[in-house]
Coordinates of C-alpha atoms and ligand atoms in Angstrom, one line a residue:
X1 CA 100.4 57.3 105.8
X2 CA 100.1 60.7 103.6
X3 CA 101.5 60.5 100.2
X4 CA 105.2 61.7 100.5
X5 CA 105.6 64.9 98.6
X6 CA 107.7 65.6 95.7
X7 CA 109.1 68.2 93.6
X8 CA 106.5 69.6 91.3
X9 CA 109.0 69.9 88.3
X10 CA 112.7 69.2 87.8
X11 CA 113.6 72.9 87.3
X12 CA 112.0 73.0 90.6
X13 CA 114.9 69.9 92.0
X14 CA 117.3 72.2 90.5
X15 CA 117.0 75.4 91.9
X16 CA 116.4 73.8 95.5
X17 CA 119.7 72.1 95.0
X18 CA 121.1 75.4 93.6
X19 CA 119.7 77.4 96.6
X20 CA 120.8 74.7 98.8
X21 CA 124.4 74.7 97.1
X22 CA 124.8 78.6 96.8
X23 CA 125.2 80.6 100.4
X24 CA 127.5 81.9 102.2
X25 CA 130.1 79.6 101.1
X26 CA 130.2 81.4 98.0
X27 CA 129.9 85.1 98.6
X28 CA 131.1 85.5 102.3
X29 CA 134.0 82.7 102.1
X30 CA 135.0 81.9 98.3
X31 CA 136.2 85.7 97.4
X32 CA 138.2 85.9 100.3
X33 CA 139.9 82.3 100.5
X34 CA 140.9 82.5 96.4
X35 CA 141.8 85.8 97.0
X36 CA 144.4 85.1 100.3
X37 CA 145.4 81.2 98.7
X38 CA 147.2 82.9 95.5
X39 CA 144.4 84.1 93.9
X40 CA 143.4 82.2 90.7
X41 CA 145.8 79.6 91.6
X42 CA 143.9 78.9 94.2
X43 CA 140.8 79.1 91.7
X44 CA 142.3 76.7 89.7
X45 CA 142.5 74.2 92.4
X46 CA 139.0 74.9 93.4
X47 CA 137.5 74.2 89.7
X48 CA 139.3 71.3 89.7
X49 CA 137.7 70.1 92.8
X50 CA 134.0 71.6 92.5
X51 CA 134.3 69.1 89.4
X52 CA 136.3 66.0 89.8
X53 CA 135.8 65.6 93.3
X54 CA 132.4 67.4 94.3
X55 CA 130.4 66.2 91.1
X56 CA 130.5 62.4 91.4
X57 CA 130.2 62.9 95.2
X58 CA 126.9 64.8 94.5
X59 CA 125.6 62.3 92.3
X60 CA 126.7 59.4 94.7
X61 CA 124.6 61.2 96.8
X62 CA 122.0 61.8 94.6
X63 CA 121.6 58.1 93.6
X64 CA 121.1 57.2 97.8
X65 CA 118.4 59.9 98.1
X66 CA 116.7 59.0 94.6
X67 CA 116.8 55.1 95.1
X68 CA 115.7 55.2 98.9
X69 CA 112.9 57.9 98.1
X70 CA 113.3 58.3 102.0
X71 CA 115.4 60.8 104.5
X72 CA 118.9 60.5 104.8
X73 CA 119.1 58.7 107.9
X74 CA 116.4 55.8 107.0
X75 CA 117.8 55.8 103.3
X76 CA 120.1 52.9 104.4
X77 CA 117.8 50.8 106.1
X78 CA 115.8 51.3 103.0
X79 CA 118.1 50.1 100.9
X80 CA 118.9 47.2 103.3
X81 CA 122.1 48.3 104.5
X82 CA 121.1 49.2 108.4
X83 CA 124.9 49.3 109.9
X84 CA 125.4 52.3 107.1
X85 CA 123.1 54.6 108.9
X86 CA 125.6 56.0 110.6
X87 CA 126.5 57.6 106.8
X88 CA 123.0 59.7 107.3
X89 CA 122.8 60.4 111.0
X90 CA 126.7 61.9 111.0
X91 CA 125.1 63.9 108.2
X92 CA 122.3 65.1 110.1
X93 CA 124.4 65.6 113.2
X94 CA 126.6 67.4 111.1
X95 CA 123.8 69.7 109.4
X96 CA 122.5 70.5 112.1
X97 CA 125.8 71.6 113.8
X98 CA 126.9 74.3 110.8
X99 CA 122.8 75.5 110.9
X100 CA 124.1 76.9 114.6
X101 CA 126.2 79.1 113.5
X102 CA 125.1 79.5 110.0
X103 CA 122.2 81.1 111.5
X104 CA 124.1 83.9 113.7
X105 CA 126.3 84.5 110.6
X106 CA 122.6 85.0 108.9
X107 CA 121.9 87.1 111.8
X108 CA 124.4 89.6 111.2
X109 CA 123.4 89.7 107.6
X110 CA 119.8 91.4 108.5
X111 CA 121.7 93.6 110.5
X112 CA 123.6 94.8 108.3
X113 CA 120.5 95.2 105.4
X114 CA 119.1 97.8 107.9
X115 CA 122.7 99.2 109.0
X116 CA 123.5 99.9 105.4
X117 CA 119.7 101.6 104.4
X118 CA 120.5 103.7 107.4
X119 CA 124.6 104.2 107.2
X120 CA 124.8 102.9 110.2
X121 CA 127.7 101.1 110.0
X122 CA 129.6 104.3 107.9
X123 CA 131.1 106.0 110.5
X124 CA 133.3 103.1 111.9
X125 CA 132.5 99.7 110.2
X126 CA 135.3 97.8 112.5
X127 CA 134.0 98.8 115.5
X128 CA 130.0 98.7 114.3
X129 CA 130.6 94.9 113.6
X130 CA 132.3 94.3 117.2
X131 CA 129.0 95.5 118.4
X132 CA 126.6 93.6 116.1
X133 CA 128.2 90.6 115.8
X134 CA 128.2 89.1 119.4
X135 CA 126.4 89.3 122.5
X136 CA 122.4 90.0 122.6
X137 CA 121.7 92.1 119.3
X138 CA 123.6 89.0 117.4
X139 CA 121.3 86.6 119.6
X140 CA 118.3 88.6 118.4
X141 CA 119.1 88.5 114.8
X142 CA 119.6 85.2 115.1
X143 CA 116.6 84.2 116.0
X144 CA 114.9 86.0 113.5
X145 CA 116.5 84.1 111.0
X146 CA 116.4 80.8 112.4
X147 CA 112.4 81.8 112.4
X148 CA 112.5 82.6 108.5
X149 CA 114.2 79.4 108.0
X150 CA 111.4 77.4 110.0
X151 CA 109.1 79.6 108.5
X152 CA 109.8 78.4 105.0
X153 CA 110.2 74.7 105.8
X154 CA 107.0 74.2 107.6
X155 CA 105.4 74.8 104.1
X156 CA 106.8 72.1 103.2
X157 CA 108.6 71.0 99.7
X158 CA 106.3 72.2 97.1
X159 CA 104.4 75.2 98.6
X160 CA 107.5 76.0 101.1
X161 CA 110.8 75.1 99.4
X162 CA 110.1 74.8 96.0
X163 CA 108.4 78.0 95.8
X164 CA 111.0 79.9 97.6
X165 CA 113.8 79.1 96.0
X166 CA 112.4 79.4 92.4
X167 CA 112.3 82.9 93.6
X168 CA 115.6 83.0 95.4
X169 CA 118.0 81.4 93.1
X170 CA 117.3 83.7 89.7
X171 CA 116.8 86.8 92.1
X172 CA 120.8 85.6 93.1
X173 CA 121.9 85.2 90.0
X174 CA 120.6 88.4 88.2
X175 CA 121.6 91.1 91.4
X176 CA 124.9 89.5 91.9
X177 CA 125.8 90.0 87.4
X178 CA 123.9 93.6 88.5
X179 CA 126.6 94.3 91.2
X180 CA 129.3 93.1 88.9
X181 CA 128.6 95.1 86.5
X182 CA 128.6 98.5 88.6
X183 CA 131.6 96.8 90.4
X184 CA 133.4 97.0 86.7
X185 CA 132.8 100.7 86.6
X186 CA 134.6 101.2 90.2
X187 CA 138.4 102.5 89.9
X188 CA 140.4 99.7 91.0
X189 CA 138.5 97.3 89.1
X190 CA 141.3 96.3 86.8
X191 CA 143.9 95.6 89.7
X192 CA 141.5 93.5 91.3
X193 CA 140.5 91.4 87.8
X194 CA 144.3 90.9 87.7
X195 CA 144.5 89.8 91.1
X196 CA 142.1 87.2 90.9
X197 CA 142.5 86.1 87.3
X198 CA 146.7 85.9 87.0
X199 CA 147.5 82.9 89.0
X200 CA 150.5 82.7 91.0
X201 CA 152.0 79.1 90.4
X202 CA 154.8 79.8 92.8
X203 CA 152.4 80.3 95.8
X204 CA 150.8 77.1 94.9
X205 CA 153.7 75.1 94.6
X206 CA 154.9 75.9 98.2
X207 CA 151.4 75.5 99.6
X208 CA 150.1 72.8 97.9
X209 CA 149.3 71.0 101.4
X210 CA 147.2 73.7 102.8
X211 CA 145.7 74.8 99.6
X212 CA 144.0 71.7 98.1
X213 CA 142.4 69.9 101.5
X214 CA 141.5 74.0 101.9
X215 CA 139.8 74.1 98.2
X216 CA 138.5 70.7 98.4
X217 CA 136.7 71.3 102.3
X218 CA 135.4 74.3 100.2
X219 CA 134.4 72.7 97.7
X220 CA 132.4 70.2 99.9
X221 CA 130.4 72.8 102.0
X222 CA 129.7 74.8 99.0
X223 CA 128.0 71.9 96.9
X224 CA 126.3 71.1 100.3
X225 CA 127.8 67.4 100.5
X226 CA 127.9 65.2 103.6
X227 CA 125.0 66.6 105.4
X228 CA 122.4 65.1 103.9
X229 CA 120.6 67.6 102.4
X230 CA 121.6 66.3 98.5
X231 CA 120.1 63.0 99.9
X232 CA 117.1 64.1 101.6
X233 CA 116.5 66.5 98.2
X234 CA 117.0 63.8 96.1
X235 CA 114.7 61.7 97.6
X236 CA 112.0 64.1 96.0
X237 CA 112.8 63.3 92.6
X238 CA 111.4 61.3 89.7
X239 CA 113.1 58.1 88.1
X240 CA 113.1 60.0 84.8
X241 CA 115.4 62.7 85.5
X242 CA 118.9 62.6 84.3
X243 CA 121.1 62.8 87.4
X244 CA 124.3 63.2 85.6
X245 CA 122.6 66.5 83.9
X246 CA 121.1 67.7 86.8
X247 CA 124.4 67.0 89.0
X248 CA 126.2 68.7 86.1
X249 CA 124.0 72.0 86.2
X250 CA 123.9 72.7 89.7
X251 CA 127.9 71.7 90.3
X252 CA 128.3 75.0 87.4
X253 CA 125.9 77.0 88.8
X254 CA 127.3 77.0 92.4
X255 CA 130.8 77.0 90.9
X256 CA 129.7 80.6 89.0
X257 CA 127.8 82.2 91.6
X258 CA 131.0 81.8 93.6
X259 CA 133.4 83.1 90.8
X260 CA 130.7 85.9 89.9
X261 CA 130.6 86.8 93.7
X262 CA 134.6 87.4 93.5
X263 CA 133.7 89.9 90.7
X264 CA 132.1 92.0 92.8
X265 CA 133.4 91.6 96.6
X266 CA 137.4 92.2 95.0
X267 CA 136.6 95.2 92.6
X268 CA 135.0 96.6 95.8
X269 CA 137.6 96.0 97.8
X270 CA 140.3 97.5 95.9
X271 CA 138.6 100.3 94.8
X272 CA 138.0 101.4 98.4
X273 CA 141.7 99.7 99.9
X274 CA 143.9 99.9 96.5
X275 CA 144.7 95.9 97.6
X276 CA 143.5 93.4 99.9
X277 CA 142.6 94.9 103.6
X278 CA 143.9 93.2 106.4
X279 CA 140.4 92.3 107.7
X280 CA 140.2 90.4 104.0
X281 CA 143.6 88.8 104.1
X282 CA 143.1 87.3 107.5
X283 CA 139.7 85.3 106.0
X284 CA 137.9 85.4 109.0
X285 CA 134.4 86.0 110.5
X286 CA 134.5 89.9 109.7
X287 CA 136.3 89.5 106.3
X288 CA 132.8 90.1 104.3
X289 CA 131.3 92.5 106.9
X290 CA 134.2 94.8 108.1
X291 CA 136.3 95.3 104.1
X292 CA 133.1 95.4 102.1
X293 CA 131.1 97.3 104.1
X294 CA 133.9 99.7 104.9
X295 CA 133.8 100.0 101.2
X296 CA 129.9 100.7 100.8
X297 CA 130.8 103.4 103.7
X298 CA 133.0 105.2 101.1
X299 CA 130.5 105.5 98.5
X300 CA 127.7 107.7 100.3
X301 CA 124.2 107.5 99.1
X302 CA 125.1 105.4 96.4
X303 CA 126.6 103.0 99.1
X304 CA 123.7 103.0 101.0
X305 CA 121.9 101.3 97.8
X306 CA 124.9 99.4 96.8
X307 CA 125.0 97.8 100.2
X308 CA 121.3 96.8 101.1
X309 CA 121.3 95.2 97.7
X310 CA 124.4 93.0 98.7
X311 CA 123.3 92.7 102.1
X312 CA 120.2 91.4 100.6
X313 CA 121.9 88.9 98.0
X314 CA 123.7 87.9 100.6
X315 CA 120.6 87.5 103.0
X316 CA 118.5 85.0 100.2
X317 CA 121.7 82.8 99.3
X318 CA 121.6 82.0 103.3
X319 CA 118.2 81.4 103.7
X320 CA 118.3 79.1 100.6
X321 CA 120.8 77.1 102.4
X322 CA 119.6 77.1 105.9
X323 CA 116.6 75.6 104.6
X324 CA 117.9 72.9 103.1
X325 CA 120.1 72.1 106.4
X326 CA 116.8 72.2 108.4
X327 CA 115.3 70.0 105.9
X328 CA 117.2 66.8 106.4
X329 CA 116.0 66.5 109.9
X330 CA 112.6 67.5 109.4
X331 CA 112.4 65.1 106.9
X332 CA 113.4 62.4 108.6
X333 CA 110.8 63.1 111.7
X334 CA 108.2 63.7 109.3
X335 CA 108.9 60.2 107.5
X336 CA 110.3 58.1 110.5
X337 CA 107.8 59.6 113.5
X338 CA 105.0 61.4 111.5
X339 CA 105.2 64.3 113.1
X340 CA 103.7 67.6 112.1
X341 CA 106.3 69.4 109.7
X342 CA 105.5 72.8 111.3
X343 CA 106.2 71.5 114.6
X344 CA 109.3 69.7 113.5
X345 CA 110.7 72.9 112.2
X346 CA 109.8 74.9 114.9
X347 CA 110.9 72.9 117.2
X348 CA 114.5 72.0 115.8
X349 CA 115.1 75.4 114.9
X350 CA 114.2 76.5 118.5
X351 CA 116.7 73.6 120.3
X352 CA 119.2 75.1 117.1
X353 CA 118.7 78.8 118.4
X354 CA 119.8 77.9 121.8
X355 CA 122.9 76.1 120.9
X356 CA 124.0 78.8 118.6
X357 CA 123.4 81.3 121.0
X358 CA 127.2 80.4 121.9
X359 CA 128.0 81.5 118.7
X360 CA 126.2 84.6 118.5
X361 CA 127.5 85.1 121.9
X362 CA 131.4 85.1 121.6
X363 CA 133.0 84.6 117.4
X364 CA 135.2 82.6 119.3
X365 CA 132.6 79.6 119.5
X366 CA 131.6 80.4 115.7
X367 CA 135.1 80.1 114.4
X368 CA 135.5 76.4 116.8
X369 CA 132.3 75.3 115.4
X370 CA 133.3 75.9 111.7
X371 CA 136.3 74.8 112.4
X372 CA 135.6 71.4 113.6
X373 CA 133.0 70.8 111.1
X374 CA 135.3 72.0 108.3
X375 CA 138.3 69.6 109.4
X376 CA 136.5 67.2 110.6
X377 CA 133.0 66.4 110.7
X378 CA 132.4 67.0 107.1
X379 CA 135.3 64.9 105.2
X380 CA 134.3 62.2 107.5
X381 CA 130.8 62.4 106.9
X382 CA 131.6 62.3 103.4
X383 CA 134.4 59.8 103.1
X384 CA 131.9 57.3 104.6
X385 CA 129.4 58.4 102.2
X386 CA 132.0 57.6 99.6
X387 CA 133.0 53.9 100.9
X388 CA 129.1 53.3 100.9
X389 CA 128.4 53.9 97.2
X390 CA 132.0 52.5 96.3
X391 CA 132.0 49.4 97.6
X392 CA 128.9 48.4 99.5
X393 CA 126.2 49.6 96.9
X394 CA 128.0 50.5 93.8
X395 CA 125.8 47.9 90.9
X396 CA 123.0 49.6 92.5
X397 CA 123.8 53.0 92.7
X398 CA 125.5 53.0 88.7
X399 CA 121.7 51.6 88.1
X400 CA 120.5 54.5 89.8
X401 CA 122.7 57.2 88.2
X402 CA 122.4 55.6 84.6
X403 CA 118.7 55.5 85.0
X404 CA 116.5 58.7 83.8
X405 CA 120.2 59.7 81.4
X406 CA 121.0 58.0 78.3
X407 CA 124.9 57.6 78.8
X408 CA 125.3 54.2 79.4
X409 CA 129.3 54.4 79.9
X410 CA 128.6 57.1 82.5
X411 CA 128.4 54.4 85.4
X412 CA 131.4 53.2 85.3
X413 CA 133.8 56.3 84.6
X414 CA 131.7 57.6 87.7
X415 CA 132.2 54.5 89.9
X416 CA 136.0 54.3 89.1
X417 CA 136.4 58.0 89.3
X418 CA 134.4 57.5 93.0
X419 CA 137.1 54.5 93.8
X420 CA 140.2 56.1 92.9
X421 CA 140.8 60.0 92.6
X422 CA 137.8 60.8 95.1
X423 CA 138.7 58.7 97.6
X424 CA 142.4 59.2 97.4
X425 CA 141.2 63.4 97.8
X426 CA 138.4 62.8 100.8
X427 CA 141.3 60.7 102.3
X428 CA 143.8 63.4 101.7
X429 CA 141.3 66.2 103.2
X430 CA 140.3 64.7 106.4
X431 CA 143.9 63.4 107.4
X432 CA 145.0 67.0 106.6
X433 CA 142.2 68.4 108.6
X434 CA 142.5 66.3 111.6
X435 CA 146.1 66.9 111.8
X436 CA 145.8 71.1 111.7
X437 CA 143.8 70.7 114.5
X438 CA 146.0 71.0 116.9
X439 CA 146.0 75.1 115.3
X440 CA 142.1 75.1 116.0
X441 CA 141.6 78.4 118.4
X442 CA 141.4 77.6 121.5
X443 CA 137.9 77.3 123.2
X444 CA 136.7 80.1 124.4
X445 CA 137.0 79.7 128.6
Ligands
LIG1 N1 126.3 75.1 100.6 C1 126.0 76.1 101.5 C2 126.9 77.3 101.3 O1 127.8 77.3 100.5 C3 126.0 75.7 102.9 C4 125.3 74.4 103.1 C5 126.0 73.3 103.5 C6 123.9 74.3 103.0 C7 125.3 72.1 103.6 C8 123.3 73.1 103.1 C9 124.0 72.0 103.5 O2 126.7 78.3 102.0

């Protein structure tokens, strides 16, 4: 057996796990739920989430991948719990499910690079995304980034995904402050800070049910958690890192690029709208595409800039992520069959094409497949993942997160926090989810 790879440096762990963490969970979903949840109530909610909730998961997660040094699906035979398998292969399933759709939504993003260098979509941004977003041009986009994707992780982790995403995350972070700032000079820009920065307390009181599981779920598929990938990308690091610091980092970095990403998508809007648009306040699939681009359309030449530059922000955050959800399962063929890694990633990403095709074909299909993965697939995945490093492995998995840091007490406030609040919150979030289902749209035939 070949020598399994591992990341060349730990800012090189980091800003995977950042590229894997930031997408389009933060700049195509984040803005738009805190700004139809009650604003920075809702923001409020979220930050406590992102850090009581998401940040010991992550490093619960960490300490599997790290201890195992193996994919997320053999992890637990590796650490001599076989039955708990079923922790990594829901993850995996799970993964590979949101890549799907991830990838059409992707898709559209290309699209609308080109359609904003060539105005295409200034004339009648509603009715240019009905055309781009489903049916055979969608299809085509999406395979061109489902290709990118595979194209990255057949390099493998230190020439493919390290590399990439040292360039990726920093390019992120320094456009999006860019596009903040020229956001701040838009009129409008000082309705839109208030909006997002005065919380409404009454709206959260009322709709306290819906808006935590809502900010938690966020909170889950923004930090990446339950799908393997923190496991499989753990599994790369040293015994010497600090996994409470490098937990820590990446929980605020995701956690800002999602707030900074707010400072530019709301100024935007309500410069072009004077308040939310109704294709914002509904949330939904053409939220970012329809309102923002509708507000790049207003803006001329300079829009035409402003927009290909988002667009392109936009473009990297996803293919950050998708790579990371491809990852897992080329990780685990790689380890458990030793397969080649460019055939792996080929190959999944070609089976992954076709079954997103019902995405790209109909939004119906996308919003049923978020949908169910949202509600359901995901708290599961990570409630088991919770009960596992709780219960079933916790001495070992304090050892693990104590080792490589020097905070000796960190264990065990992490372990209890893992055993009480997080559960009590994963618990909360899938009952909650499983229960709304019944409002899931209906299936498309
Ligand atoms: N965290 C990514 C986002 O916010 C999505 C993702 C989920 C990526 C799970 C990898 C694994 O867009």
């Amino acid at each position: 057996m070949t020598e399994r790879e591992t990341w060349a440096t730990r800012l090189g762990f980091i800003l995977a796990a950042v590229g894997s963490a930031v997408g389009l969970g933060n700049i195509w979903q984040f803005p738009f739920k805190t700004a139809t949840n009650g604003g920075a109530a809702f923001l409020v909610v979220y930050l406590l989430a992102a850090f009581l909730i998401g940040f010991p998961i992550i490093l619960g997660e960490f300490a599997i991948g790290r201890r195992a040094k193996i994919n997320a699906v053999e992890a637990f035979q590796r650490l001599k719990h076989p039955a708990w398998t079923i922790v990594g292969a829901l993850g995996l399933f799970t993964g590979l499910w949101i890549l799907s759709y991830y990838s059409v939504v992707g898709g559209w993003v290309l699209r609308y690079i080109g359609g904003s260098i060539t105005a295409g979509y200034f004339g009648d941004p509603a009715m240019y995304f009905d055309s781009v977003s489903m049916g055979w041009d969608a299809i085509a986009l999406h395979a061109v980034f489902m290709a990118l994707t595979a194209g990255i992780v057949a390099f493998g982790v230190e020439d493919g995904i390290e590399k990439a995403t040292k360039l990726m995350v920093p390019s992120i972070v320094v456009i999006l402050v860019g596009l903040a700032v020229y956001a701040f000079t838009l009129d409008g820009a000082a309705d839109a800070y208030s909006f997002y920065l005065t919380p409404d307390f009454t709206y959260l009181a009322n709709n306290l049910g819906d808006v935590v599981p809502y900010a938690v779920g966020q909170a889950f598929f923004s930090l990446s958690l339950g799908m393997g990938a923190m496991i499989t990308y753990a599994s790369y690091v040293g015994r010497d890192d600090s996994l409470p610091a490098d937990g820590g980092l990446i929980t605020v970095l995701n956690t800002a690029v999602g707030v900074l990403a707010g400072f530019v998508v709301l100024p935007l809007l309500f410069a072009q709208f004077g308040q939310l648009p109704e294709t914002a306040a509904g949330g939904g699939p053409g939220a970012l595409f329809i309102s923002v681009a509708s507000a790049f359309a207003d803006l001329g030449l300079l829009g035409r800039a402003a927009g290909a530059v988002f667009f392109f922000v936009v473009l990297i955050a996803a293919l950050s992520s998708a790579i990371s959800l491809l990852e897992v399962v080329t990780s685990y063929c790689v380890d458990r069959y030793g397969l080649s890694r460019p055939g792996v990633a080929f190959g999944v990403a070609g089976v992954l094409f076709l079954l997103g095709t019902l995405s790209a074909w109909n939004t119906a299909w996308l919003g049923w497949f978020d949908t169910l993965a949202y509600k359901v697939l995901l708290p599961a995945s990570v409630l088991l993942g919770v009960v596992f490093v709780g219960w079933v492995y916790a001495p070992q998995a304090v050892d693990e997160i104590e080792a490589g840091s020097n905070l000796e007490w960190f264990g065990s406030v992490w372990i209890w926090s893992i055993r009480t609040f997080v559960l009590l919150g994963v618990v909360a979030t899938l009952l909650l989810g499983v229960n709304s289902i019944y409002g899931m749209p209906p299936l498309p035939f």
